[in-house]
Short mmCIF file of C-alpha atoms in Angstrom, two decimals:
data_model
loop_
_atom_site.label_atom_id
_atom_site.label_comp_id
_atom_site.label_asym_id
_atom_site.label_seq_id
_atom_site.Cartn_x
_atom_site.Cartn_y
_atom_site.Cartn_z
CA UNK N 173 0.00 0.00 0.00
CA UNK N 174 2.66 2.44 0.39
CA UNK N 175 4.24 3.79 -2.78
CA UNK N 176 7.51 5.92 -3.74
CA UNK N 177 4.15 8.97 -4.23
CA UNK N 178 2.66 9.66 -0.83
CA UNK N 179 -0.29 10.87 -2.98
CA UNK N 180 -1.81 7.28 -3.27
CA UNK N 181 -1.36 7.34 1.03
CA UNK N 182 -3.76 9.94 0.66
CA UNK N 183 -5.79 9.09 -1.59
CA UNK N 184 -6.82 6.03 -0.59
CA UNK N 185 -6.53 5.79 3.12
CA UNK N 186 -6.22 9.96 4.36
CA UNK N 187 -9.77 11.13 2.09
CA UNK N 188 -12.60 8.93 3.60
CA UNK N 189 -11.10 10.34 7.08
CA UNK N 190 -10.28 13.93 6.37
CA UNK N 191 -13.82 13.84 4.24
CA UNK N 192 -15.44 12.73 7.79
CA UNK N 193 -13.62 15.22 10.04
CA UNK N 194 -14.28 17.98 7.31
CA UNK N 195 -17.70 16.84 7.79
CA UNK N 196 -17.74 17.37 11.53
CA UNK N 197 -15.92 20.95 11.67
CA UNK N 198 -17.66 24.09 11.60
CA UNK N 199 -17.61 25.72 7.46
CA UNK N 200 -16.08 28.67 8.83
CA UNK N 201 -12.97 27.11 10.03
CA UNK N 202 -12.50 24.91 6.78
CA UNK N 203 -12.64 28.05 4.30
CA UNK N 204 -10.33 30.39 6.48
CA UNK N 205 -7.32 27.61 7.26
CA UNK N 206 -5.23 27.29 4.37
CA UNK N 207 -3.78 24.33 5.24
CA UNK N 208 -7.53 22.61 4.32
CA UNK N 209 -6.48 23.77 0.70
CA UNK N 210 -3.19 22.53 0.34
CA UNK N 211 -4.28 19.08 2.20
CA UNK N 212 -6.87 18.82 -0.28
CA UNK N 213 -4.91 19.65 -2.96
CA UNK N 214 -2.48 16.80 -2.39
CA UNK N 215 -5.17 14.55 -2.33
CA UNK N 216 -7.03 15.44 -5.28
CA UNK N 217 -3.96 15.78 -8.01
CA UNK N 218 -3.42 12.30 -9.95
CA UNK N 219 0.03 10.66 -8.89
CA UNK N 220 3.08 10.95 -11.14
CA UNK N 221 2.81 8.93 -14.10
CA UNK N 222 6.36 7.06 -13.04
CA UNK N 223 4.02 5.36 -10.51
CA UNK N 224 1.34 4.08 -12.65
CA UNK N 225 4.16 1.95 -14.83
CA UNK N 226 5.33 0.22 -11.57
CA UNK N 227 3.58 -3.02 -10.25
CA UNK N 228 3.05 -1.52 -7.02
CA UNK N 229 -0.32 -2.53 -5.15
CA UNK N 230 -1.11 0.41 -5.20
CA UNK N 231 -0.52 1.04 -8.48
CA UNK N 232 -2.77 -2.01 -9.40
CA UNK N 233 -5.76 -0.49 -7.11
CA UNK N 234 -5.54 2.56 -8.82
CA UNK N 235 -5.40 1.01 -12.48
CA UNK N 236 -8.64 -0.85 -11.66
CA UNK N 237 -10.59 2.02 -9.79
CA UNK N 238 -9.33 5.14 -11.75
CA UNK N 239 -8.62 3.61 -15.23
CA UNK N 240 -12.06 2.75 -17.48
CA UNK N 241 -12.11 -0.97 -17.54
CA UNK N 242 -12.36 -2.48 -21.35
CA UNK N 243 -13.74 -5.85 -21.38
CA UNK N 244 -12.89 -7.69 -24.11
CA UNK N 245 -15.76 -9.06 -26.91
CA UNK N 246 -16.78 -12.46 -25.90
CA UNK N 247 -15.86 -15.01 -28.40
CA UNK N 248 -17.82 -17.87 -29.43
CA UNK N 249 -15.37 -20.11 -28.85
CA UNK N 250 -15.10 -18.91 -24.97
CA UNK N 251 -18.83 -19.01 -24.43
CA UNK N 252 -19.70 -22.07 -22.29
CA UNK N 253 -22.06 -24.77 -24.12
CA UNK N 254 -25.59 -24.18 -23.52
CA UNK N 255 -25.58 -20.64 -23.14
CA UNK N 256 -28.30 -18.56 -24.76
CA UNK N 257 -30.78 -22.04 -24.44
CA UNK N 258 -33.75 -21.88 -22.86
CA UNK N 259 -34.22 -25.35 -20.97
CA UNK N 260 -36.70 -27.74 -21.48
CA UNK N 261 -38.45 -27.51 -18.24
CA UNK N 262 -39.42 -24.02 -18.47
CA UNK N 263 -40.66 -24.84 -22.34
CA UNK N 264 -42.31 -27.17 -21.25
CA UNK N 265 -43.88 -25.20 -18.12
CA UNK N 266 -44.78 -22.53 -21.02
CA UNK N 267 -47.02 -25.02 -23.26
CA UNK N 268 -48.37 -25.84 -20.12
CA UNK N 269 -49.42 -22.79 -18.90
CA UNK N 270 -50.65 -21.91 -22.41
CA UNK N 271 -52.81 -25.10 -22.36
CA UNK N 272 -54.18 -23.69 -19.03
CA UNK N 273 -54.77 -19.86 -20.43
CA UNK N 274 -56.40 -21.74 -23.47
CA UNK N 275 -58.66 -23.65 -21.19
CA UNK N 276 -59.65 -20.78 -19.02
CA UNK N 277 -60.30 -18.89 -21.89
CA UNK N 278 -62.64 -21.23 -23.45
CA UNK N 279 -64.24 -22.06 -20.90
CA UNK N 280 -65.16 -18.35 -20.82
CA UNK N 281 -66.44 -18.07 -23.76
CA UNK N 282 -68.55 -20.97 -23.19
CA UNK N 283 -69.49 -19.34 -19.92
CA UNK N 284 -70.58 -16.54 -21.94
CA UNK N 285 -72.44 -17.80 -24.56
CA UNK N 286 -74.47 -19.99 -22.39
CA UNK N 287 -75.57 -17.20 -20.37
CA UNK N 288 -77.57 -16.06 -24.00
CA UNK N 289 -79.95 -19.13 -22.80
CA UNK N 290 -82.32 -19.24 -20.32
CA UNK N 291 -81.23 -21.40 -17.24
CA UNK N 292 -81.54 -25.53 -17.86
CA UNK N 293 -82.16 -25.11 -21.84
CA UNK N 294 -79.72 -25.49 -24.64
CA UNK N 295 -80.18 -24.30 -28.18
CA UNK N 296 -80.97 -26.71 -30.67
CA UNK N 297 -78.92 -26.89 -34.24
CA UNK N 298 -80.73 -26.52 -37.29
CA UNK N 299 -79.34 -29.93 -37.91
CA UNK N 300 -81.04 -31.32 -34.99
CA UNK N 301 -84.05 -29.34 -35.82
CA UNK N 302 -84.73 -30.77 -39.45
CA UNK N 303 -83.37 -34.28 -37.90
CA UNK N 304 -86.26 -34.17 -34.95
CA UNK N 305 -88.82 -33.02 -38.13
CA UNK N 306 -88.10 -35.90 -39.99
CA UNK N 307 -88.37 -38.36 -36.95
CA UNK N 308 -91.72 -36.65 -35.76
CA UNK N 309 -93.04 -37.26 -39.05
CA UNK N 310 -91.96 -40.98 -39.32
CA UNK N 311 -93.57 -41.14 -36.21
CA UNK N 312 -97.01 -39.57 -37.04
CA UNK N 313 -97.27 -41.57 -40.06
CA UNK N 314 -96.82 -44.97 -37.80
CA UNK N 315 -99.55 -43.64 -35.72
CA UNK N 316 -102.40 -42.53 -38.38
CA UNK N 317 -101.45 -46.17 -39.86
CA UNK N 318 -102.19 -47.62 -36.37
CA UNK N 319 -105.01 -45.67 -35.75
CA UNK N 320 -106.51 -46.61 -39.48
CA UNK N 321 -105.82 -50.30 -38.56
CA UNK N 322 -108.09 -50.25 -35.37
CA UNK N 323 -111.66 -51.61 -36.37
CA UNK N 324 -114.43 -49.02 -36.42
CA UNK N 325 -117.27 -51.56 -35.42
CA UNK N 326 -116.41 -53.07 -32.67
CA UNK N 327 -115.97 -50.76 -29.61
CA UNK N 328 -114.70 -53.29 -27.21
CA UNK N 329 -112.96 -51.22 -23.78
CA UNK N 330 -109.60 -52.33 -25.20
CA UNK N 331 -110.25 -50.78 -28.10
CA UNK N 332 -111.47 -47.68 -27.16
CA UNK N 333 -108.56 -47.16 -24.97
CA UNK N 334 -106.12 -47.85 -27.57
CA UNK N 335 -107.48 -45.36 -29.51
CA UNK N 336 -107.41 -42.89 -26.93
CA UNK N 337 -103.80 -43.06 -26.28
CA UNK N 338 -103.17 -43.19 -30.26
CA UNK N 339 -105.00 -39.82 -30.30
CA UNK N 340 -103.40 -38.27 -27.65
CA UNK N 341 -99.98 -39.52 -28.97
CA UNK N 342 -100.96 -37.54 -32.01
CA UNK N 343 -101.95 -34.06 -30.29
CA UNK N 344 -98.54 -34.52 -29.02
CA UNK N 345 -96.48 -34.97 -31.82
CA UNK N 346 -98.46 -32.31 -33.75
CA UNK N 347 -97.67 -29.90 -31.37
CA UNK N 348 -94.56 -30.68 -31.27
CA UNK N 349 -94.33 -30.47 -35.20
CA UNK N 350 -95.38 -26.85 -34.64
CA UNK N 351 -93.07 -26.35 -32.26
CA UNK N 352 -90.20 -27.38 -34.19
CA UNK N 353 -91.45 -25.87 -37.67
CA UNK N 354 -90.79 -22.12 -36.32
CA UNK N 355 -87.74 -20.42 -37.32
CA UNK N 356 -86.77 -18.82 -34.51
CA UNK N 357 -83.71 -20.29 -32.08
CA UNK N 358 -85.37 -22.87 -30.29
CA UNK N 359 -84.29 -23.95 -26.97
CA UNK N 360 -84.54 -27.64 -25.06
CA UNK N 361 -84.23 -28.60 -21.80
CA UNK N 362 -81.35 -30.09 -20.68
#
């Protein structure tokens, strides 16, 4: 630490201390004593430049702390493998929280669009609604043929019954006809 130049004394171990007791003393006395000035003056011009060529500690404390430091460009060839590579369990920790956004998002929208509905219905397709046409009308055919079958004449209890529910089962799927032949959204229960 201590050098042919008694600046880098100074510098390095007098400042921090003079800086505190300057620090400590009234202003008035600092600016009237010329011996503050001169002191300070030591410490503050830059050491002779015979010192800086020597390999001195000190010399070497004030080459890394005074002196810019140039780093030198980092060559592929001194870069470590696997730099610059994202690692497979954080990809893999991405996709998954993707997958989860993804789901959360859908879910959502689904969320959203069933709150168009009323509560415990679900629209029907117009798939569905031609498909439930066609059955309703396979099915009133069966009936009228049933009902034409039954024999007029006779009006036996059995018979009469049967025809009742026949007829009923008609009104129903009649209604139901006109229920599904409107073009509006229809909804179903669930």
């Amino acid at each position: 630490l201590y050098s042919s130049s008694s600046s880098y004394f100074l510098i390095y171990l007098v400042f921090p201390l003079t800086s505190t007791l300057l620090a400590c003393l009234p202003r008035s006395f600092t600016h009237s004593c010329p011996f503050f000035f001169f002191f300070f003056f030591l410490m503050i011009r830059p050491p002779p430049r015979s010192t800086l060529s020597s390999s001195s500690a000190a010399s070497d404390v004030y080459k890394r702390q005074i002196q810019p430091q140039v780093k030198p460009a980092p060559s592929s060839a001194a870069r470590p493998s696997g730099v610059g590579i994202v690692p497979d369990y954080i990809l893999k920790r991405k996709q998954e929280l993707r997958a989860e956004q993804d789901a959360i998002r859908s879910e959502v929208e689904r969320r959203q669009e069933a709150s168009k509905y009323p509560p415990g219905h679900r629209p029907v397709s117009e798939e569905e609604r031609q498909d439930i046409l066609v059955r309703l009308a396979d099915r009133k055919r069966d009936l009228e043929l049933e009902l034409g079958r039954l024999p007029i004449r006779f009006d036996t209890q059995a018979i009469k019954t049967r025809r009742g529910q026949i007829e009923g089962e008609l009104a129903e799927v009649e209604a139901a006809e006109r229920k599904f032949s409107v073009k509006k959204q229809l909804f179903v229960p669930i």
